[in-house]
Coordinates of C-alpha atoms in Angstrom, one line a residue:
M30 CA -39.9 6.5 40.8
A31 CA -37.5 8.0 39.0
P32 CA -34.1 7.7 39.9
P33 CA -32.1 10.2 42.0
V34 CA -30.1 13.0 39.9
V35 CA -26.7 12.0 41.7
D36 CA -27.3 8.3 40.4
R37 CA -28.3 9.0 36.9
W38 CA -24.9 10.8 36.5
S39 CA -22.5 9.0 38.6
W40 CA -21.2 7.6 35.5
F41 CA -19.6 11.0 34.1
P42 CA -17.0 11.5 36.8
A43 CA -15.6 7.9 35.5
V44 CA -15.8 8.7 31.7
A45 CA -14.0 12.3 32.0
L46 CA -11.3 10.9 34.6
G47 CA -10.7 8.0 32.1
V48 CA -9.8 10.1 29.2
S49 CA -7.8 12.6 31.3
L50 CA -5.6 9.9 32.6
L51 CA -5.1 8.8 28.7
K52 CA -4.1 12.5 28.1
C53 CA -1.4 12.2 30.6
L54 CA 0.2 9.1 28.6
F55 CA 0.8 11.6 25.6
I56 CA 3.0 14.1 27.8
N57 CA 6.1 12.6 26.6
A58 CA 4.9 12.3 22.8
Y59 CA 5.8 13.9 19.8
H60 CA 4.4 17.9 19.6
S61 CA 4.9 20.0 16.7
T62 CA 5.7 23.7 16.2
D63 CA 2.5 25.2 17.7
F64 CA 4.3 23.8 21.1
E65 CA 7.2 26.4 20.5
V66 CA 4.2 29.2 19.2
H67 CA 2.5 28.8 22.6
R68 CA 5.7 28.9 24.7
N69 CA 6.8 32.3 22.7
W70 CA 3.5 33.6 23.4
L71 CA 3.8 33.0 27.2
A72 CA 7.0 34.4 27.0
I73 CA 5.8 37.7 25.2
T74 CA 3.2 38.3 27.6
H75 CA 5.4 37.4 30.5
S76 CA 8.2 39.5 29.7
L77 CA 6.9 42.5 27.6
P78 CA 4.9 45.2 28.4
V79 CA 1.4 45.1 27.0
S80 CA 2.3 47.9 24.2
R81 CA 4.8 45.4 22.6
W82 CA 2.6 42.2 22.6
Y83 CA 1.7 42.4 19.1
Y84 CA 5.0 44.4 17.7
E85 CA 7.4 41.3 19.1
N86 CA 8.9 39.7 16.3
T87 CA 12.0 37.9 17.5
S88 CA 10.5 34.5 16.8
E89 CA 8.7 33.9 13.4
W90 CA 5.6 32.9 15.6
T91 CA 4.3 36.1 16.4
L92 CA 1.0 36.8 18.4
D93 CA -1.8 36.6 16.4
Y94 CA -4.8 35.6 18.1
P95 CA -7.1 38.6 20.0
P96 CA -6.1 39.9 23.3
L97 CA -8.2 37.6 25.3
F98 CA -6.2 34.9 24.7
A99 CA -3.2 37.0 25.0
W100 CA -4.2 37.5 28.2
F101 CA -5.0 33.9 29.3
E102 CA -1.3 33.1 28.2
Y103 CA -0.2 35.8 30.7
G104 CA -2.1 34.3 33.2
L105 CA -0.5 30.9 32.2
S106 CA 2.6 32.6 32.4
H107 CA 2.6 33.1 36.1
V108 CA 2.3 29.6 36.8
A109 CA 4.6 28.5 33.9
R110 CA 7.6 30.7 36.0
H111 CA 7.3 28.2 39.0
F112 CA 8.3 25.4 36.6
D113 CA 10.9 26.9 34.6
K114 CA 11.6 30.5 34.3
D115 CA 14.0 30.2 31.1
M116 CA 11.1 29.5 29.2
L117 CA 10.0 32.8 29.7
A118 CA 12.8 34.4 28.0
V119 CA 11.4 35.8 24.4
E120 CA 15.0 34.9 23.0
N121 CA 15.3 31.5 24.2
L122 CA 13.7 30.0 20.9
N123 CA 12.7 26.9 20.4
Y124 CA 13.2 25.7 24.4
A125 CA 11.8 22.5 25.5
S126 CA 13.2 21.6 28.5
P127 CA 11.7 18.8 30.3
T128 CA 9.6 20.9 32.9
T129 CA 8.6 23.3 29.9
V130 CA 7.2 20.2 28.0
L131 CA 5.7 19.2 31.3
F132 CA 3.7 22.4 32.1
Q133 CA 2.7 23.0 28.8
R134 CA 1.2 19.6 28.7
L135 CA -0.4 19.8 31.8
S136 CA -1.9 23.3 31.1
V137 CA -3.9 21.8 28.3
I138 CA -5.2 19.2 30.4
F139 CA -6.1 21.3 33.5
T140 CA -8.1 23.7 31.2
D141 CA -10.0 21.1 29.4
V142 CA -12.1 21.1 32.7
V143 CA -13.8 23.8 30.9
F144 CA -14.3 21.0 28.0
I145 CA -15.8 18.5 30.5
Y146 CA -18.0 20.9 32.3
A147 CA -19.6 22.0 28.9
V148 CA -19.9 18.3 27.5
R149 CA -21.8 17.7 31.0
E150 CA -24.1 20.5 30.0
C151 CA -24.7 19.3 26.6
C152 CA -25.6 16.0 27.9
R153 CA -28.4 17.1 30.3
S154 CA -29.8 19.0 27.2
V155 CA -30.0 16.0 25.0
G156 CA -33.6 13.6 25.1
Q157 CA -33.3 10.6 26.9
D158 CA -34.5 6.6 26.2
R159 CA -37.0 6.3 28.7
G160 CA -37.8 3.1 27.2
S161 CA -34.6 1.3 27.9
K162 CA -32.5 1.3 31.3
D163 CA -29.4 0.5 29.7
L164 CA -26.8 3.2 30.3
L165 CA -25.0 2.3 27.2
R166 CA -27.8 3.0 24.9
Q167 CA -28.5 6.2 26.6
P168 CA -28.2 9.5 24.3
C169 CA -26.5 11.7 27.2
F170 CA -24.0 8.6 27.8
I171 CA -23.0 8.2 23.8
L172 CA -22.8 12.1 23.4
A173 CA -20.1 12.1 26.3
V174 CA -18.0 9.7 24.8
L175 CA -18.4 11.2 21.5
L176 CA -17.1 14.5 22.6
L177 CA -14.6 13.6 25.6
W178 CA -13.1 10.7 23.3
N179 CA -13.2 12.4 20.4
C180 CA -9.8 11.1 18.7
G181 CA -9.5 14.5 16.6
L182 CA -9.2 16.6 20.0
L183 CA -6.9 14.3 21.3
I184 CA -4.5 14.2 18.4
V185 CA -4.6 17.9 17.7
D186 CA -4.3 19.0 21.8
H187 CA -2.9 16.0 23.5
I188 CA 0.0 15.2 20.9
H189 CA 0.1 17.7 18.0
F190 CA -0.5 20.3 21.0
Q191 CA -2.9 23.0 20.7
Y192 CA -5.6 24.4 23.4
N193 CA -8.9 23.6 21.5
G194 CA -10.3 21.7 24.2
F195 CA -10.6 25.0 26.1
L196 CA -11.9 26.6 23.5
F197 CA -14.5 24.2 22.1
G198 CA -15.8 23.8 25.9
I199 CA -16.7 27.7 25.5
L200 CA -18.6 26.6 22.6
L201 CA -20.1 23.7 23.6
L202 CA -21.3 25.4 27.0
S203 CA -22.5 28.6 24.5
V204 CA -24.8 26.0 22.8
A205 CA -25.9 24.3 26.0
R206 CA -27.0 27.5 27.3
H207 CA -28.9 28.4 23.9
L208 CA -30.4 24.7 24.2
Q209 CA -31.5 25.4 27.6
S210 CA -33.1 28.9 27.0
R211 CA -30.5 30.6 29.0
H212 CA -29.9 33.2 26.0
L213 CA -28.1 35.9 27.7
Q214 CA -25.7 33.2 28.9
G215 CA -25.2 31.6 25.9
A216 CA -24.3 35.3 24.3
L217 CA -21.9 36.3 26.7
L218 CA -19.8 33.2 26.5
F219 CA -19.8 33.5 22.6
A220 CA -18.7 37.4 23.0
V221 CA -15.6 35.6 25.0
L222 CA -15.1 33.0 22.5
L223 CA -14.7 35.3 19.5
N224 CA -12.2 37.2 22.1
L225 CA -10.1 34.1 22.5
K226 CA -10.0 33.0 18.9
H227 CA -11.4 34.8 16.1
I228 CA -11.7 31.9 13.7
Y229 CA -15.1 31.5 15.1
L230 CA -16.2 34.6 13.7
Y231 CA -17.6 32.4 11.1
I232 CA -20.2 30.7 13.0
A233 CA -21.2 34.3 14.2
P234 CA -24.1 34.4 11.7
A235 CA -25.8 31.9 13.2
Y236 CA -25.5 33.4 16.9
G237 CA -26.9 36.7 15.4
I238 CA -29.8 35.6 13.7
Y239 CA -31.2 32.6 16.1
L240 CA -30.7 35.7 19.1
L241 CA -32.4 38.4 16.9
K242 CA -35.4 35.7 16.3
T243 CA -35.7 34.0 19.5
Y244 CA -34.4 36.2 22.0
C245 CA -35.4 39.9 21.0
F246 CA -38.5 38.8 19.0
T247 CA -40.5 37.4 22.0
Q248 CA -43.5 35.9 19.5
N249 CA -43.3 33.6 16.3
N250 CA -46.1 33.1 14.2
T251 CA -47.2 29.4 13.3
D252 CA -45.2 29.1 9.9
G253 CA -42.2 30.0 11.9
S254 CA -41.8 33.6 11.0
V255 CA -41.3 36.5 13.5
R256 CA -44.4 39.0 14.7
W257 CA -42.8 42.2 14.1
R258 CA -44.8 43.6 16.8
S259 CA -43.2 41.5 19.5
F260 CA -39.9 43.1 18.9
S261 CA -38.2 44.0 22.2
P262 CA -35.6 47.2 21.8
A263 CA -34.4 46.5 25.5
R264 CA -33.5 42.7 24.6
L265 CA -31.4 44.1 21.6
L266 CA -29.6 46.5 23.9
A267 CA -29.1 43.9 26.5
L268 CA -27.3 41.8 23.6
G269 CA -25.6 44.7 22.2
A270 CA -24.0 45.6 26.1
I271 CA -22.8 42.1 26.5
V272 CA -20.9 41.8 23.2
V273 CA -19.7 45.9 23.2
S274 CA -18.8 45.2 27.0
V275 CA -16.6 41.7 26.3
C276 CA -15.1 43.9 23.1
A277 CA -14.2 46.7 25.1
L278 CA -12.4 44.7 27.6
S279 CA -10.7 42.6 25.4
F280 CA -9.5 45.5 23.1
G281 CA -9.8 48.8 24.8
P282 CA -5.9 48.8 26.1
F283 CA -4.9 48.5 22.6
I284 CA -7.3 50.7 21.2
A285 CA -6.5 53.3 23.9
M286 CA -2.6 52.7 22.9
G287 CA -3.7 53.6 19.1
Q288 CA -2.6 49.8 18.3
L289 CA -5.7 48.5 16.6
P290 CA -4.8 48.7 13.3
Q291 CA -1.6 46.8 14.4
V292 CA -3.4 43.9 16.5
L293 CA -6.0 43.8 13.1
S294 CA -3.0 43.0 10.7
R295 CA -1.8 40.2 13.0
L296 CA -5.3 38.4 13.5
F297 CA -6.0 38.9 9.5
P298 CA -2.9 37.9 7.4
F299 CA -3.9 37.5 3.9
K300 CA -0.5 36.7 2.5
R301 CA -0.2 32.9 3.5
G302 CA -1.9 31.7 0.4
L303 CA -5.3 30.0 -0.3
C304 CA -4.1 26.6 1.3
H305 CA -2.3 25.7 4.2
A306 CA 1.1 23.8 3.8
Y307 CA -1.0 20.5 4.0
W308 CA -4.3 21.1 2.1
A309 CA -7.3 21.1 4.2
P310 CA -9.6 18.3 2.8
N311 CA -12.2 21.0 1.1
I312 CA -13.2 22.3 -2.1
W313 CA -10.3 24.3 -3.0
A314 CA -7.9 21.0 -2.5
L315 CA -10.1 19.5 -5.2
Y316 CA -9.8 22.8 -7.3
N317 CA -6.0 22.4 -6.9
M318 CA -6.2 18.8 -8.0
V319 CA -8.2 19.7 -10.9
D320 CA -5.8 22.6 -11.8
K321 CA -2.6 20.4 -11.3
A322 CA -3.9 17.6 -13.5
L323 CA -5.3 20.0 -16.5
S324 CA -1.4 21.7 -16.0
V325 CA 0.2 17.7 -16.4
L326 CA -2.0 17.1 -19.0
G327 CA -1.4 20.4 -21.1
V328 CA 2.2 20.4 -20.5
R329 CA 1.8 16.6 -22.2
L330 CA -0.2 17.4 -25.1
K331 CA 2.2 20.3 -25.5
L332 CA -0.7 23.2 -25.2
L333 CA 0.8 24.4 -22.0
D334 CA 5.0 25.5 -21.7
A335 CA 6.2 23.9 -19.2
A336 CA 9.0 26.9 -18.8
R337 CA 6.1 29.3 -17.9
R338 CA 4.3 27.7 -15.6
P339 CA 4.2 29.6 -11.9
Q340 CA 7.4 29.0 -9.9
A341 CA 5.5 28.8 -6.4
S342 CA 4.2 25.0 -6.3
M343 CA 1.0 24.3 -4.6
T344 CA 2.1 21.1 -3.9
G345 CA 5.3 22.0 -2.6
G346 CA 4.3 21.7 1.2
L347 CA 5.1 25.2 1.9
V348 CA 2.6 28.1 3.0
Q349 CA 3.2 30.6 0.3
E350 CA 1.0 32.6 -2.0
F351 CA 0.8 30.7 -5.6
Q352 CA -0.8 30.9 -9.0
H353 CA -2.8 28.3 -10.5
D354 CA -1.7 27.0 -13.8
V355 CA -4.9 26.7 -15.7
L356 CA -7.8 27.5 -13.6
P357 CA -8.3 31.0 -12.5
S358 CA -6.1 31.8 -9.4
I359 CA -8.6 32.3 -6.2
S360 CA -8.2 35.4 -3.9
P361 CA -9.3 36.5 -0.4
P362 CA -12.4 38.1 -1.8
I363 CA -13.5 35.2 -3.8
T364 CA -13.5 32.8 -0.5
L365 CA -15.2 35.3 1.5
A366 CA -17.9 35.7 -1.2
C367 CA -18.1 31.5 -1.6
T368 CA -18.2 31.2 2.4
L369 CA -20.9 34.1 2.6
L370 CA -22.9 32.3 -0.1
S371 CA -22.3 28.7 1.2
I372 CA -23.9 29.6 4.7
L373 CA -26.4 31.7 3.5
P374 CA -29.1 29.0 3.1
A375 CA -28.7 27.7 6.2
V376 CA -29.0 31.3 8.0
V377 CA -32.2 32.1 6.0
S378 CA -33.8 29.0 6.8
L379 CA -32.9 29.8 10.4
W380 CA -34.8 33.3 10.2
L381 CA -37.8 32.0 8.5
R382 CA -38.8 28.5 9.6
P383 CA -39.7 27.0 13.1
L384 CA -36.3 25.0 13.4
G385 CA -35.9 25.5 17.2
A386 CA -32.9 25.3 19.2
R387 CA -31.9 22.2 17.0
G388 CA -32.1 24.1 14.3
F389 CA -29.6 26.7 15.6
V390 CA -27.5 23.7 16.3
R391 CA -27.4 22.8 12.7
C392 CA -27.2 26.0 11.6
V393 CA -23.6 26.4 13.4
V394 CA -22.6 23.3 11.9
L395 CA -23.7 24.2 8.7
C396 CA -21.4 28.0 9.2
A397 CA -18.6 26.2 10.5
L398 CA -18.8 23.4 7.6
G399 CA -19.3 25.9 5.4
S400 CA -16.3 28.3 6.1
F401 CA -13.9 25.1 6.4
M402 CA -15.1 23.9 2.7
F403 CA -14.7 27.7 1.2
G404 CA -12.4 29.7 3.5
W405 CA -9.2 31.2 2.7
H406 CA -5.9 29.2 4.2
V407 CA -8.0 26.8 6.1
H408 CA -6.3 24.7 8.6
E409 CA -7.3 21.0 8.7
K410 CA -7.8 21.0 12.6
A411 CA -10.9 23.6 11.6
V412 CA -13.0 20.5 10.6
L413 CA -13.6 19.8 14.3
M414 CA -15.6 22.9 14.5
A415 CA -18.3 20.9 12.7
I416 CA -17.9 17.5 14.0
L417 CA -18.1 18.3 17.6
P418 CA -21.9 20.1 17.5
L419 CA -22.9 17.6 15.1
S420 CA -22.6 15.2 17.7
I421 CA -25.5 16.6 19.5
L422 CA -27.5 15.8 16.8
A423 CA -26.2 12.6 16.0
V424 CA -27.5 11.0 19.3
E425 CA -31.0 12.7 18.6
N426 CA -31.7 11.4 14.9
R427 CA -31.2 8.7 12.8
E428 CA -29.8 10.7 9.7
D429 CA -27.7 13.2 11.4
A430 CA -25.8 10.1 12.8
G431 CA -25.4 8.7 9.4
I432 CA -23.9 12.1 8.6
F433 CA -21.7 11.9 11.5
L434 CA -20.2 8.7 10.9
V435 CA -19.1 9.9 7.3
L436 CA -18.0 13.5 8.5
A437 CA -16.1 12.3 11.7
T438 CA -14.5 9.3 10.3
T439 CA -13.3 11.2 7.1
G440 CA -12.5 14.6 9.2
H441 CA -10.3 12.9 11.8
Y442 CA -8.4 10.8 9.3
S443 CA -7.7 14.0 7.4
L444 CA -5.7 14.8 10.7
F445 CA -3.4 11.8 10.3
P446 CA -0.7 13.8 8.7
L447 CA -0.3 16.2 11.5
L448 CA 1.5 13.4 13.1
F449 CA 4.2 12.2 10.8
T450 CA 6.8 10.5 13.0
P451 CA 6.9 6.5 13.0
A452 CA 6.3 6.6 16.9
E453 CA 2.9 8.3 16.6
L454 CA 1.8 6.1 13.9
P455 CA 0.4 3.0 16.2
I456 CA -0.9 5.9 18.2
K457 CA -3.3 7.9 15.8
V458 CA -4.2 4.6 14.1
L459 CA -5.4 2.9 17.6
L460 CA -7.4 6.3 18.8
M461 CA -9.2 6.6 15.7
L462 CA -9.8 2.8 15.2
T463 CA -11.7 2.8 18.6
F464 CA -13.4 6.0 18.4
T465 CA -14.5 4.8 15.2
L466 CA -15.5 1.4 16.4
Y467 CA -17.6 2.9 19.5
S468 CA -19.1 5.6 17.1
F469 CA -20.4 3.1 14.6
T470 CA -21.6 0.4 17.3
A471 CA -23.2 2.9 19.8
L472 CA -25.3 5.1 17.4
R473 CA -26.3 1.6 15.4
R474 CA -27.5 0.5 18.9
L475 CA -29.2 3.5 19.7
F476 CA -31.4 3.6 16.3
S477 CA -31.6 0.0 15.8
G478 CA -35.0 -0.7 14.1
Q479 CA -34.8 2.3 12.0
G480 CA -32.9 1.1 9.2
S481 CA -29.1 1.4 8.3
L482 CA -27.2 4.4 9.1
L483 CA -24.9 4.1 6.1
H484 CA -25.7 3.7 2.4
P485 CA -23.8 0.8 0.6
L486 CA -21.5 3.8 -1.2
E487 CA -21.1 5.6 2.0
A488 CA -19.6 2.4 3.6
V489 CA -17.5 1.6 0.4
Y490 CA -16.0 5.2 0.6
L491 CA -15.2 4.9 4.2
L492 CA -13.5 1.7 3.5
G493 CA -11.4 3.2 1.1
L494 CA -9.9 5.1 3.7
V495 CA -7.8 1.8 4.6
A496 CA -6.5 1.5 1.0
V497 CA -5.1 5.3 1.3
E498 CA -3.6 4.6 4.5
I499 CA -1.9 1.4 3.2
L500 CA -0.5 3.4 0.3
C501 CA 0.8 6.5 2.5
E502 CA 2.4 4.5 5.2
I503 CA 3.5 1.1 3.5
V504 CA 3.4 1.3 -0.2
Y505 CA 4.9 4.9 -0.5
P506 CA 7.5 4.7 1.5
L507 CA 8.9 1.7 -0.4
S508 CA 8.3 3.2 -3.7
P509 CA 10.5 5.7 -5.8
W510 CA 7.8 8.4 -5.5
Q511 CA 9.3 9.5 -2.1
R512 CA 12.1 11.3 -4.2
T513 CA 10.1 12.3 -6.9
L514 CA 6.8 13.2 -5.5
P515 CA 7.3 14.2 -1.6
F516 CA 3.8 15.9 -1.3
L517 CA 1.9 12.8 -2.8
P518 CA 0.8 11.2 0.5
L519 CA -0.6 14.8 1.4
L520 CA -2.3 15.0 -1.8
V521 CA -3.9 11.9 -1.7
T522 CA -5.0 12.1 1.9
S523 CA -6.4 15.4 1.1
V524 CA -8.2 15.0 -1.9
Y525 CA -9.8 11.8 -0.9
C526 CA -11.0 13.4 2.3
A527 CA -12.3 16.2 0.7
L528 CA -14.7 14.2 -1.2
G529 CA -16.5 13.3 2.3
V530 CA -16.4 16.7 3.6
S531 CA -17.8 17.8 0.4
Y532 CA -20.6 15.0 0.8
S533 CA -21.3 15.4 4.3
F534 CA -21.9 19.1 3.4
V535 CA -24.4 18.7 0.9
R536 CA -26.0 15.8 3.2
L537 CA -26.7 18.2 5.8
Y538 CA -28.3 20.9 3.8
A539 CA -30.5 18.2 1.9
V540 CA -31.7 17.5 5.6
L541 CA -32.1 21.2 6.5
L542 CA -34.1 22.1 3.5
R543 CA -36.5 19.1 3.4
R544 CA -37.1 19.3 7.5
T545 CA -39.8 21.5 8.6
E546 CA -39.5 20.9 12.2
D547 CA -36.3 19.9 14.3
K548 CA -37.4 17.6 16.5
P549 CA -35.1 14.9 18.4
K550 CA -36.0 11.6 17.0
Q551 CA -34.5 8.3 18.7
S552 CA -35.5 4.9 19.4

């Protein structure tokens, strides 16, 4: 007799409660400028009329998220006033009283309830290993730990400070609904997500193609192509009504006030430069490094005039526009074209081949990683948009598990420069070591008997991260480079991690193009 459902999931509250208690320990830890960003947004939405939200610029941290997130901050502000009303004054720049810190930290922890629920729904959607009664070898248990205890999310949200858990919760819940064939709910959740944070536009092609093929066309041919006669205009209208309704609720008031151009100018600023202050580990980090190496070589060989080199340095650690010294400079249209080309094979494959719901998840991962690799002014934190959905595939397929280990280890390590204070060094190292050791151990046990998860060279590359950490945290501070090359640790970290992220992107595509069916495979 099958065990009762309540017994099968009795472990989940303990896993969720454990990580929630861990988050509470970080309340008084270092927080970044994003803490002031969100405090300022609380003040703007609480103290000013809606008509001034996207014009207010007392602080440099202006409101640059979609309107639905502004309303989210507005709702939080009504709770915040019971903690400390002074945090809601727009003129109180860099205000961080103990009660303000407590409220903002707790707001992230409590809104993570959405993430916890979404993880549970994802776990319900993966296959079970019915040949084993060991809970620790069950894909659903491993997936819950990989998502709830994700060290990158803990670092970014609960130390550095942001609300990514809340947003990723909506994304994962949307993915789970599609895995459960509840497509309208999945579409509604994704429409809400787009109006909370527009970075998720990068994965919209995966959603659009999958919903068109799976929901709007009711039948497929045996080769995976759609039967054109099965197209349902009513279903397309239903999807359109969902998207239009959510966007109307979000942007409608600003359209009515004639402020849409102003809102869009805040959402899509293109004067921040190709790369963030700390280069995200993507193709542009490698491109910048090659340009820098050619520039130095050119000056030494007297092929370039040092006095004529651009003044805005891409290794200065500043957010600014700059020109490359040797290679052609990259503009926003070029990054857009590269991003679209990078995701095109995944989207076309999803449309033409019988990949199913798992193929949709794979396409989401590739769209997220493609935009991370080639996007304009990408933040290093965006790598989590690929790592978290990939966790679902990792517990169902051995090859995906190997790619996950490379991408997660590399991507999480690339977040280390976000926490640069000495007090947080042991915390970030311990969080990553714990998560990485569990990931390797759990996935190796899950796929035992099916061969090694990593190739020898992959293992050597990952061990190289230890050398990078020793160089950046021990050797560099004791060397004269600290005065002459202040950007060196960031450059080394970004470039080395970019190799692993790029490799994972290529491996994911190799798996996609080689596979005709996307079925779960585990021991």
